Coordinates of C-alpha atoms in Angstrom, one line a residue:
Chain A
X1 CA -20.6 -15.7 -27.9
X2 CA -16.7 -15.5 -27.8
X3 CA -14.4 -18.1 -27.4
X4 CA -13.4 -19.4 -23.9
X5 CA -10.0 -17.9 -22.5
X6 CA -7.7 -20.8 -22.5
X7 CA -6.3 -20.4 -19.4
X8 CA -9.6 -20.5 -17.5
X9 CA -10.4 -23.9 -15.8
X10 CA -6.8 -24.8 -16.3
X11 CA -5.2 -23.1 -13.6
X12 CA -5.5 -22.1 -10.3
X13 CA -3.8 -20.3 -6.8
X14 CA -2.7 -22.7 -4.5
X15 CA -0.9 -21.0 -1.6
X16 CA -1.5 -17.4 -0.2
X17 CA 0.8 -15.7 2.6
X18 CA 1.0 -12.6 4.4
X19 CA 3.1 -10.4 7.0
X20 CA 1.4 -9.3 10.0
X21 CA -1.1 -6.1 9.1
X22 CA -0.2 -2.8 11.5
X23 CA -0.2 1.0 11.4
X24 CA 3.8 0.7 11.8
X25 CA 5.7 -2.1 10.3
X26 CA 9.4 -1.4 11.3
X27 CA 10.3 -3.3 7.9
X28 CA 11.1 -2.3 4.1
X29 CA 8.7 -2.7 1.8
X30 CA 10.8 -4.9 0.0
X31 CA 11.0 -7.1 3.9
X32 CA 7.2 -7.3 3.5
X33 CA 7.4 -8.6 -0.4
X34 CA 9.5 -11.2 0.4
X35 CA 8.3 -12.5 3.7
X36 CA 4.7 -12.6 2.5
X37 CA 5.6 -14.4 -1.0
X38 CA 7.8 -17.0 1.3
X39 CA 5.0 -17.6 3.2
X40 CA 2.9 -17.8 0.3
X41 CA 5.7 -20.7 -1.0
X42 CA 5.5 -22.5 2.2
X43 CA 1.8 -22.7 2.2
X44 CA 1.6 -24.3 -1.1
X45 CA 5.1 -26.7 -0.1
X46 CA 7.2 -25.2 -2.9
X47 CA 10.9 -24.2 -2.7
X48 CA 11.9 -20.4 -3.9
X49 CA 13.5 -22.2 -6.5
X50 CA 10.5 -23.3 -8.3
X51 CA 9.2 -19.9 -9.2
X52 CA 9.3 -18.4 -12.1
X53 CA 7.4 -16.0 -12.7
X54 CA 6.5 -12.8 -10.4
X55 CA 3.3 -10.2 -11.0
X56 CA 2.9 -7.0 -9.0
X57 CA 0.9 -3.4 -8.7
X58 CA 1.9 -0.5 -7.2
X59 CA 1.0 3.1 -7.3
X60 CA 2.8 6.6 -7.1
X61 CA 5.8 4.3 -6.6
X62 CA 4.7 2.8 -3.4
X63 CA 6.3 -0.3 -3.5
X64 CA 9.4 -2.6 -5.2
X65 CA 10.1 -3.4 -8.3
X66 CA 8.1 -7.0 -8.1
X67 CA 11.6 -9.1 -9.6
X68 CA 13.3 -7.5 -6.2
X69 CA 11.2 -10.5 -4.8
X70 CA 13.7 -12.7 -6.9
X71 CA 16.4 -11.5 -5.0
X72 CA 15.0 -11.6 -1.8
X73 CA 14.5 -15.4 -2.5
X74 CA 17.9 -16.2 -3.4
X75 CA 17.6 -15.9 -6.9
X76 CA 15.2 -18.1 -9.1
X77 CA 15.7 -17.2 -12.8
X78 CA 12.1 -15.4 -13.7
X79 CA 10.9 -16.2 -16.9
X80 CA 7.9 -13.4 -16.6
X81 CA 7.9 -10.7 -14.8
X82 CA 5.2 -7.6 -14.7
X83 CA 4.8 -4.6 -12.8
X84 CA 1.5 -3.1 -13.0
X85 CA 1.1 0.8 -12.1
X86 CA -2.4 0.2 -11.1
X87 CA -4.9 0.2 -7.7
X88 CA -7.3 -1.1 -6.5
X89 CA -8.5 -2.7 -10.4
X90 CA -5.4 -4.4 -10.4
X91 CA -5.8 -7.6 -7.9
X92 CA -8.1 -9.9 -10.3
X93 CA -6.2 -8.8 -13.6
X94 CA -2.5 -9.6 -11.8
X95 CA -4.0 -12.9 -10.9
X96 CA -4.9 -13.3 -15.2
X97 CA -1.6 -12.2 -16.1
X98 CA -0.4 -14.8 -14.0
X99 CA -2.8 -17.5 -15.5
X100 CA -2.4 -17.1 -18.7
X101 CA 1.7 -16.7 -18.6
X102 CA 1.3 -20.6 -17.0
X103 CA -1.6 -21.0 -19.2
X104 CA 0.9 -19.8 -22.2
X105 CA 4.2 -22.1 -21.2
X106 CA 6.7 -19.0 -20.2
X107 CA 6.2 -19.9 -16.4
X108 CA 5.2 -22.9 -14.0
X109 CA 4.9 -21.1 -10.9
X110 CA 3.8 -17.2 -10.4
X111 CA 3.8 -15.4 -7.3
X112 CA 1.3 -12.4 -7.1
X113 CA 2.2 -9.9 -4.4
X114 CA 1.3 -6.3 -3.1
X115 CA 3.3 -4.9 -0.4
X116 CA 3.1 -1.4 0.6
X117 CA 3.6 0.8 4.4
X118 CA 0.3 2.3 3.5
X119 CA 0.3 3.9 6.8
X120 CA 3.3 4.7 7.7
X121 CA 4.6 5.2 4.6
X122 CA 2.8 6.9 1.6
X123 CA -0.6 7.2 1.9
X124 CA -2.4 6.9 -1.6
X125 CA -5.9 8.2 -0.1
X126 CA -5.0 11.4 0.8
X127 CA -1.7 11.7 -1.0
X128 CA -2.0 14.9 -3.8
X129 CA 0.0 13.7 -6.7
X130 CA 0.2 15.2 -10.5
X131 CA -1.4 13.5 -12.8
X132 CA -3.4 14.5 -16.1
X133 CA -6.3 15.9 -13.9
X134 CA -4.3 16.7 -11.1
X135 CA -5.1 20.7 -12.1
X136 CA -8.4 20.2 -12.0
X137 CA -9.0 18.5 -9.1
X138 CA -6.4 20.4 -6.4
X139 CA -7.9 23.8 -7.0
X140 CA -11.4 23.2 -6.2
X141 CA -10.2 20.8 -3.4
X142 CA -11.5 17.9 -4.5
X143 CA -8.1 16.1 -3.4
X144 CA -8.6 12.5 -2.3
X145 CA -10.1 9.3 -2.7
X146 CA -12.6 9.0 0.0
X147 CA -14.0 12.5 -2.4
X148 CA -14.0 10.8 -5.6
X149 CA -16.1 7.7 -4.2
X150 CA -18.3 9.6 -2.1
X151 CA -19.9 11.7 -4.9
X152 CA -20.4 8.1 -6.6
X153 CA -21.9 7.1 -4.0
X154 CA -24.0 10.0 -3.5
X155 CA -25.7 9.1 -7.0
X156 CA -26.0 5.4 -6.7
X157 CA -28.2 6.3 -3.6
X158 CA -30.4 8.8 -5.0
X159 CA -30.8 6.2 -8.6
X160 CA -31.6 2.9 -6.2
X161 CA -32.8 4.9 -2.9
X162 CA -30.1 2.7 -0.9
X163 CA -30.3 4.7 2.4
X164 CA -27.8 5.7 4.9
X165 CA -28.8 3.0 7.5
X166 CA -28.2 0.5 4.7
X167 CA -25.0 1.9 4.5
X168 CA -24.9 1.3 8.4
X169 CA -26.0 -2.5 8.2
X170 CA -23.6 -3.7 5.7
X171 CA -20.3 -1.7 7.7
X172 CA -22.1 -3.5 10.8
X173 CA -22.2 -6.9 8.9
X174 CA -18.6 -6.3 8.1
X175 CA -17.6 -5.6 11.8
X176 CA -19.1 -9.4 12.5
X177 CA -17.2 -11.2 10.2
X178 CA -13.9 -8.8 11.4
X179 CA -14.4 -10.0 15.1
X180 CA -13.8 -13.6 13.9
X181 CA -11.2 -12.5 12.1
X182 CA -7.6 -12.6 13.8
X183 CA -5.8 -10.4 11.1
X184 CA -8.3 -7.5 11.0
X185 CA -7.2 -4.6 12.3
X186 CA -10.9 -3.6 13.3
X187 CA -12.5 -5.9 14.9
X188 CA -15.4 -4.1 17.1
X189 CA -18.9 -4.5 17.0
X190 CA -20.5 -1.4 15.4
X191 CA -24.5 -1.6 16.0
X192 CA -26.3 0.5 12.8
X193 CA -27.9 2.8 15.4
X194 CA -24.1 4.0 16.8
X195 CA -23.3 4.2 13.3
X196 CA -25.6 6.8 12.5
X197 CA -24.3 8.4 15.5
X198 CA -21.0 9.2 13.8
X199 CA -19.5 12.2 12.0
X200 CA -19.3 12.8 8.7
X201 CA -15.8 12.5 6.8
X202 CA -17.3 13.2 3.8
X203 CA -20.9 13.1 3.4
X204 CA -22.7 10.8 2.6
X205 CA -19.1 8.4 4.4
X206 CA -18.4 8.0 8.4
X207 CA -15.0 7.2 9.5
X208 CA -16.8 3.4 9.1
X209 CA -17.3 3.4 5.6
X210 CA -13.9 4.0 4.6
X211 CA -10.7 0.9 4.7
X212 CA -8.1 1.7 7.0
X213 CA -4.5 2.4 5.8
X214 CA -2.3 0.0 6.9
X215 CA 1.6 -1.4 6.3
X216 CA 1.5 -5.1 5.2
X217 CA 2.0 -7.4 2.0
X218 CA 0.2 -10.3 0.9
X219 CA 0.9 -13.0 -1.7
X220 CA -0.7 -16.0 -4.1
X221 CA 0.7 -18.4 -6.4
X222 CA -0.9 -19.2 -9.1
X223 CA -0.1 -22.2 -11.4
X224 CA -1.5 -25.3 -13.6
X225 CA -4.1 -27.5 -12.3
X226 CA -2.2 -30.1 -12.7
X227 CA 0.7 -28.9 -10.4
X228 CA -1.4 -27.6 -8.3
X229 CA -2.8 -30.8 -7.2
X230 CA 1.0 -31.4 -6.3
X231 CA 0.8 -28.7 -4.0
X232 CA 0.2 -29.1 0.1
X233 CA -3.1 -26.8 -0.4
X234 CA -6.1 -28.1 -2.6
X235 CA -6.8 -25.5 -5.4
X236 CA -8.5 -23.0 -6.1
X237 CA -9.7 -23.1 -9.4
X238 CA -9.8 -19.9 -11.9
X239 CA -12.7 -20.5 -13.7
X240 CA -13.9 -16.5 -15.0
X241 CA -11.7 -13.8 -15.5
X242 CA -12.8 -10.5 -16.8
X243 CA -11.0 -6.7 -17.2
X244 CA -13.0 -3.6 -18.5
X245 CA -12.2 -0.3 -19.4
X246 CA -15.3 0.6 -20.6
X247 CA -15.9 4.0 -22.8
X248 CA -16.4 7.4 -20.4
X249 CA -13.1 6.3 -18.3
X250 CA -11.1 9.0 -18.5
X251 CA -7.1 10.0 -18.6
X252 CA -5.8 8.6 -15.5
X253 CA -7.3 7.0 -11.7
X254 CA -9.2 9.9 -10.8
X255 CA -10.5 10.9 -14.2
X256 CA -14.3 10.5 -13.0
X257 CA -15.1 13.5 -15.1
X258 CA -16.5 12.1 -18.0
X259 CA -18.1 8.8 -16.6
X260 CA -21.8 8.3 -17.8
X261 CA -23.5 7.0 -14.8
X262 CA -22.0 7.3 -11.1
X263 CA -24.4 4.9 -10.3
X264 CA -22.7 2.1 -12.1
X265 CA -18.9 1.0 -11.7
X266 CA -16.9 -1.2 -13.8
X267 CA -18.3 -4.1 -12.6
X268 CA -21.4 -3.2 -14.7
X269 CA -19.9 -3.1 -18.2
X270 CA -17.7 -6.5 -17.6
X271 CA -20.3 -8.4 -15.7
X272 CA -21.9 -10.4 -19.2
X273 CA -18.3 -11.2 -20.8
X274 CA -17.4 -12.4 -17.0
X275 CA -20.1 -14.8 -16.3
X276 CA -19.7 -16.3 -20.0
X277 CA -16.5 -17.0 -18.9
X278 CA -17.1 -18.8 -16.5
X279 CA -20.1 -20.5 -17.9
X280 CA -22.0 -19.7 -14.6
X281 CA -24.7 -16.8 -13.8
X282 CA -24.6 -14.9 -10.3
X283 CA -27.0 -17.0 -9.1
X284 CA -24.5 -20.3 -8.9
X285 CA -22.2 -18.7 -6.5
X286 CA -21.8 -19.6 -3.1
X287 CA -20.4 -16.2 -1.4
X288 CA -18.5 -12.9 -2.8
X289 CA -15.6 -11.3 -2.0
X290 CA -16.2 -7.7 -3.1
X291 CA -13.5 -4.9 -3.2
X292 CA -14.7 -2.1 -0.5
X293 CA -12.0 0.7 -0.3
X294 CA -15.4 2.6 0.8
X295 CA -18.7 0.8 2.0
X296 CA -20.9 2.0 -0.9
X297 CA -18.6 0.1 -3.6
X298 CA -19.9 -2.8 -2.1
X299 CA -23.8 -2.8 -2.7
X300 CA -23.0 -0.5 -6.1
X301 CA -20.9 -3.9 -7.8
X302 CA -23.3 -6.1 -6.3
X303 CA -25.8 -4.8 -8.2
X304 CA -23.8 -3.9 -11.4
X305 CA -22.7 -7.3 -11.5
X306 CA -25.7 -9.1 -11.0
X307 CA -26.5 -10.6 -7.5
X308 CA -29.2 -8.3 -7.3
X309 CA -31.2 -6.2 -9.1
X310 CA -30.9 -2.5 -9.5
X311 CA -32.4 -0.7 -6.0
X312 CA -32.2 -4.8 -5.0
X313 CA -29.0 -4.4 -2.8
X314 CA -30.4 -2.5 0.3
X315 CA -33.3 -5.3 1.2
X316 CA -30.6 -7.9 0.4
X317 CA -28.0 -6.7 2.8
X318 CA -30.5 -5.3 5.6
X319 CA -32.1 -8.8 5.3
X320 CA -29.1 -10.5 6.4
X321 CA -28.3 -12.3 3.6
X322 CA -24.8 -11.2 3.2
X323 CA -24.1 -12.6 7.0
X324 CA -22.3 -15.8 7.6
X325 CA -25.6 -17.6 7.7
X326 CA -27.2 -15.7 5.2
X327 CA -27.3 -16.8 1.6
X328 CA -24.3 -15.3 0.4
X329 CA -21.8 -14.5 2.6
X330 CA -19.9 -11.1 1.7
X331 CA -16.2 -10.2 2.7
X332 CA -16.0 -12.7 4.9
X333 CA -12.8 -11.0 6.2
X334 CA -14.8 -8.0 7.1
X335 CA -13.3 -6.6 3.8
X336 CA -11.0 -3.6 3.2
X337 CA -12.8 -1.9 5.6
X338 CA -12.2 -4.1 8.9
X339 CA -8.8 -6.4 7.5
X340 CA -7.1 -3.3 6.3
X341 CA -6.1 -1.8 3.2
X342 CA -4.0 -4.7 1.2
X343 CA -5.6 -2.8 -2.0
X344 CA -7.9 -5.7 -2.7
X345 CA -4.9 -8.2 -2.8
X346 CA -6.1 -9.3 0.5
X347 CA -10.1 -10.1 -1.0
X348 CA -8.6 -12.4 -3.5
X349 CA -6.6 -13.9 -0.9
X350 CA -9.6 -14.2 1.5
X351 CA -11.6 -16.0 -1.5
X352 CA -8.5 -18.5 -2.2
X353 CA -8.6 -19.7 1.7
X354 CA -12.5 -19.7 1.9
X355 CA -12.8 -22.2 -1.0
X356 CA -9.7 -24.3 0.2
X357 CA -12.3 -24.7 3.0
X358 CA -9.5 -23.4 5.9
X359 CA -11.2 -20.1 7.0
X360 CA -11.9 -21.4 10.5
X361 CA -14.6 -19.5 12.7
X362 CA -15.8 -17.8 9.7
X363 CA -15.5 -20.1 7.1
X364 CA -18.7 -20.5 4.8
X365 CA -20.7 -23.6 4.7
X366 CA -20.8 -24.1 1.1
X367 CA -17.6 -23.2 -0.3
X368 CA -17.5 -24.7 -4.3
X369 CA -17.7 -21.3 -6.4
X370 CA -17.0 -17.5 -5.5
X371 CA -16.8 -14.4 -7.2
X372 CA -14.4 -11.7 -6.5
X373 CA -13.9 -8.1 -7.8
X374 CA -11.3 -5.5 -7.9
X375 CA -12.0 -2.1 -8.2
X376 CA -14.6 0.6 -7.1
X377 CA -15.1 3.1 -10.2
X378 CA -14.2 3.2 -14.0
X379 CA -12.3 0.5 -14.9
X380 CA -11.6 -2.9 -13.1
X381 CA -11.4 -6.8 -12.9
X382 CA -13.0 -9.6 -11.4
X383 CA -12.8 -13.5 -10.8
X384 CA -14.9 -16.3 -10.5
X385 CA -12.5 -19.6 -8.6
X386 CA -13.8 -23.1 -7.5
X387 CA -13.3 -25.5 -5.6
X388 CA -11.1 -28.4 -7.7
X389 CA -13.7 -31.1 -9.0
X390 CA -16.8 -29.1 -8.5
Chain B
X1 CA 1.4 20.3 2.0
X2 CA 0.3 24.1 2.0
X3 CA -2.2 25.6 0.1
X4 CA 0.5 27.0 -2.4
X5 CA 2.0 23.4 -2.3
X6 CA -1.3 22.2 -3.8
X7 CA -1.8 25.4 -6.4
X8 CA 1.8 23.9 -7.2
X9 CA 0.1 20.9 -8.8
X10 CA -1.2 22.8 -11.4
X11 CA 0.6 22.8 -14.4
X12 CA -1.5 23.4 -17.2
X13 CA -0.2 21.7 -20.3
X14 CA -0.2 22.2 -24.1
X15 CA -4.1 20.6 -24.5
X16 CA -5.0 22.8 -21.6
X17 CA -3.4 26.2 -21.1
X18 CA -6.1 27.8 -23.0
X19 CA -9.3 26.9 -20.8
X20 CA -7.3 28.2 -18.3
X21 CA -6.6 31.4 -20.0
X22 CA -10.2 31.9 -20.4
X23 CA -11.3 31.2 -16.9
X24 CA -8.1 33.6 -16.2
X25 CA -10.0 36.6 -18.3
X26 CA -13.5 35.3 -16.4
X27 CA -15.1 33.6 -19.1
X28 CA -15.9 29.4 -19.0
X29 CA -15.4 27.5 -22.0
X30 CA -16.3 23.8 -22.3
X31 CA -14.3 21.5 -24.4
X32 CA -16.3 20.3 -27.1
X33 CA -16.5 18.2 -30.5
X34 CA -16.8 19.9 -34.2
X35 CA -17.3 16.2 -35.3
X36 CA -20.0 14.9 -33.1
X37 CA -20.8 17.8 -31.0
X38 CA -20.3 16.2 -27.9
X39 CA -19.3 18.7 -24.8
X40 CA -16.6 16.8 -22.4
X41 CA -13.9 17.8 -19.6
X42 CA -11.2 18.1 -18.7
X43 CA -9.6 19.8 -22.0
X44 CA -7.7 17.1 -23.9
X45 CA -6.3 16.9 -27.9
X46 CA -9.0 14.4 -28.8
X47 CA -12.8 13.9 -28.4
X48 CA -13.0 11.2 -26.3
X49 CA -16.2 10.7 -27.8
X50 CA -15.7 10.0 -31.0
X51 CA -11.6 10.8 -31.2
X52 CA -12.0 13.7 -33.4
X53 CA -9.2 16.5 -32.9
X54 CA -11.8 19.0 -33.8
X55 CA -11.7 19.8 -30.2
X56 CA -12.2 23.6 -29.4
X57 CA -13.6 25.9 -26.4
X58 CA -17.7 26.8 -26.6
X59 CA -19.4 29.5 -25.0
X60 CA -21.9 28.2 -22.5
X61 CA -24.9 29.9 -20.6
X62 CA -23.3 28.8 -17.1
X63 CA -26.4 27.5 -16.4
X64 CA -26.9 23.7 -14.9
X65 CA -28.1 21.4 -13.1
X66 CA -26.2 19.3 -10.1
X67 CA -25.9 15.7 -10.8
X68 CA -23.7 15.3 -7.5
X69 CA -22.1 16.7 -4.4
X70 CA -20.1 15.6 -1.5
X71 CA -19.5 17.6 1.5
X72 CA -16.2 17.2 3.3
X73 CA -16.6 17.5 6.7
X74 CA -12.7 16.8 7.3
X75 CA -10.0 18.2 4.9
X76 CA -7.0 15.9 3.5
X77 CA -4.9 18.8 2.9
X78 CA -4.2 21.0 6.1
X79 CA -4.6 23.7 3.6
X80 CA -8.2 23.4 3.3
X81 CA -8.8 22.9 7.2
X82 CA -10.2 26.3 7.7
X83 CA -12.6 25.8 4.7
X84 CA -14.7 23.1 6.2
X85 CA -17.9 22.2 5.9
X86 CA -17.4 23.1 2.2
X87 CA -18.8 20.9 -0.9
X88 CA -18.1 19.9 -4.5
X89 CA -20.8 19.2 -6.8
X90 CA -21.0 17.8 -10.4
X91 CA -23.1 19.7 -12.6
X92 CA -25.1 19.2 -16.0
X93 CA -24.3 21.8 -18.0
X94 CA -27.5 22.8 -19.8
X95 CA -25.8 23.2 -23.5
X96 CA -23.8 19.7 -22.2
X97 CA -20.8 18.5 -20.6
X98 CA -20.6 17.3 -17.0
X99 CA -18.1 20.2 -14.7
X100 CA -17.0 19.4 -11.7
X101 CA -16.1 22.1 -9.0
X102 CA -16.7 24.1 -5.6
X103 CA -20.1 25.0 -4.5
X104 CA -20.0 28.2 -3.5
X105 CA -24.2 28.5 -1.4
X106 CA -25.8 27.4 1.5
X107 CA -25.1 23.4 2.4
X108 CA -28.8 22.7 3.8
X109 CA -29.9 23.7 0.1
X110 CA -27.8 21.1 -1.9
X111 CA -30.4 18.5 -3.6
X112 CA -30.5 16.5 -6.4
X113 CA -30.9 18.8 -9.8
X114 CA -30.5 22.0 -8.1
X115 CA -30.3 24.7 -10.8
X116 CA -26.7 26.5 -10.4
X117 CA -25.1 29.0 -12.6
X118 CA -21.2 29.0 -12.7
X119 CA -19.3 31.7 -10.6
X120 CA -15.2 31.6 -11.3
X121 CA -13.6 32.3 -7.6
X122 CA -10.2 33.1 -6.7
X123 CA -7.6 31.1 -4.6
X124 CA -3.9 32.2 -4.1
X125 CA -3.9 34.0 -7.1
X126 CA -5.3 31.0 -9.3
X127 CA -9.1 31.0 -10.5
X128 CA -11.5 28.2 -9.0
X129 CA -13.9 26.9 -11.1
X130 CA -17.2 27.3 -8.6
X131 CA -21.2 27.1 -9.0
X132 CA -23.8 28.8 -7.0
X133 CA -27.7 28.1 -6.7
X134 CA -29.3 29.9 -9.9
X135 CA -32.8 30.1 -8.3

């Protein structure tokens, strides 16, 4: 057993903030960046002088340079600054970085941002872009995101026999938590039956399955315990942190060529060094917040990371125990899917509110320890935060 | 983006050029390891097994078995919009190695370990890495 990150336990995201989510934002990126990390500030009571430190992710040069947020604010001194060139794995790990600079002394107060027009600017699903496997990939046109999880998915369902229908209930499960949701960009009902009823994008994913691009930003602190308890919103406690890029991930974020087993993600390979580190098992947690750029992610890193077993996830979901009622609640934001596509920045946000307790119509009843994940294939992060004094 | 536009994204590099100058002259090579043996893709400088640069080009049968597929009912690239239904599948090489590229058979056939054999296919002038059922 290895030694316990410092920084876990001992710090913890107070406020979050976001801009409105649309298909057409009329404003800069850099508008977005700013407005949401403001917000962020004034949810936690903090002046734009206090921070110090700013973490971001971008890819294919989507978005700022994160210490452009500096200037928007009027010009704190940063003492710690990253900008990660990472996806969807990035949200959980940002958050880390974060931690451990306060964790570490070089900064008090760290905003964590993503801001992107993901609609009506560059859109990273279906943009074709050069990268090591780019020459691989074009030719045979296998060109876009929505591909490279679908033929995951593909195998996770013929290794655990999770069936299209189950597929069906979980998007359907989503749609209910969306419609009490007043940020979601989706918020209709969607029965499993009309489900079924839909086309194929790309077999074995409807339109449903996949997120929905979007132009938006959204934004965390993250600081000590002890200031946190200084803050106007109670915090949320980072208790487990864990990152993997486990052996068979390739040479850049769609190098799926040489991955072992597509029924497995990430999530798999940094599950045991993630609930160590939190000194918890998957059983302890209340709900999940579970990255879902495409439906099938979700019930593939349930079951890599332990809430249920292998084949397990299908029953679980179909069951109803991911509803609001349900044992443990699941993207209780209707997830990527249903809020829109903040690249997971937005599940870790979602988590943050539901444990402060202030998630309104769909908050969950028992709110004292979550898990939530970034990323849907090779490599990736994930988070376990609790409530302060559980 | 056109078709050419997305041919335009590939730029074979120095650990690559030559798997594409076999499949130029019709014949598939797999990347593989003189150290451990292993069979990998794509083409890169060290085994990412065992980080060997004993990496070379082996002769393969063709011959494998499809550990994958997706069909794509609506194209990302307007390029490709005259091309659907059309799948990709992920196939087990027999000798090793897991190759990724267009089927090239009847959809309604597509199943779980469906014995292909690799058929190299042109596209604006480029060759496309393609399997067909073997059966």
């Amino acid at each position: 057993m290895g030694k316990r990150p410092s920084f876990l336990g001992r710090t913890a995201i107070t406020g979050v903030g976001y801009t409105p989510l649309s298909r057409n934002s009329g404003m800069s990126v850099h508008e977005m960046a700013v407005t949401a990390c403001r917000a962020a500030l004034n949810d936690c009571g903090i002046s734009a002088q206090d921070v110090d430190g700013v973490v971001t992710y971008s890819l294919l040069n989507d978005s700022i340079y994160g210490q452009a947020v500096a200037a928007g604010l009027g010009g704190p001194e940063l003492k710690y600054s990253v900008d990660l060139s990472l996806g969807g794995q990035a949200p959980c790990a940002a958050v880390m970085m974060a931690a451990m600079a306060v964790d570490a002394g070089l900064a008090r107060n760290v905003l964590v941002f993503r801001a992107l027009n993901g609609r009506s600017g560059k859109r990273i699903g279906s943009t074709a872009y050069e990268s090591m496997t780019s020459e691989f990939r074009y030719p045979i046109g296998f060109d876009a995101y929505p591909q490279y999880i679908a033929i995951w998915a593909r195998r996770f369902m013929i290794e655990t026999g999770f069936t299209a229908r189950d597929l069906g209930h979980l998007v359907s499960i989503q749609r209910e938590y969306a419609a009490l949701n007043e940020r979601a960009v989706q918020r209709k009902l969607l029965t499993v039956d009309d489900y079924l009823e839909t086309p194929y994008i790309v077999d074995p994913f409807r339109k449903a399955d996949c997120t929905i691009e979007v132009d938006g930003a959204c934004a965390l602190l993250v600081t000590s315990v002890e200031e946190a308890r200084s803050h106007k919103q109670p915090a949320a406690v980072i208790q487990g942190g864990a990152w993997t890029t486990p052996k068979g991930s390739g040479l850049d974020h769609a190098d799926l060529f040489r991955w072992p087993d597509w029924s497995k993600n990430c999530h798999y390979y940094l599950r045991d060094r993630l609930w160590e580190s939190a000194g918890m098992s998957p059983k302890d947690i209340d709900f999940a917040e579970i990255y879902d750029c495409f439906s099938a992610v979700v019930p593939m890193t349930m079951e890599g990371i332990g809430i249920c077993p292998v084949g397990g996830a299908g029953e679980f979901i179909t069951s109803g125990e991911t509803k609001l009622d349900g044992s443990l609640p699941v993207n209780t934001h209707g997830g990527l899917l249903c809020e829109g596509y903040l690249h997971g920045m937005n599940t870790v946000t979602e988590a943050v509110m539901q444990i402060q307790g202030r998630s309104g119509a769909r908050q969950v009843r028992k709110h004292d320890r979550c898990l939530v994940t970034s990323a849907a294939m090779m490599d990736g992060s994930a988070l376990v935060l609790t409530r302060d004094g559980v | 983006m056109s078709e050419t536009d997305l041919i335009d994204l590939v730029h074979p590099t120095l650990d690559t050029q030559w798997w594409w100058d076999a499949l130029s002259r019709g014949e598939l090579q797999v990347p593989a390891c003189k150290s451990c043996r292993s069979r990998f893709f794509p083409p890169q400088a060290f085994c990412p097994e065992c980080g060997s640069a004993d990496v070379y080009g082996a002769p393969t049968s063709g011959c494998g078995n499809v550990y994958s597929w997706v069909v794509i009912h609506r194209a990302f690239s307007p390029a490709l919009a005259d091309q659907v239904p059309y799948a990709i599948v992920a196939t087990d090489m027999e000798e090793g190695g897991r190759l990724i590229g267009r089927y090239l058979g009847d959809l309604h056939a597509l199943r779980d370990a469906l014995l292909v054999r690799v058929r190299i296919a042109q596209r604006s002038g480029i060759p496309v890495l393609g399997f067909e059922p073997a059966g």
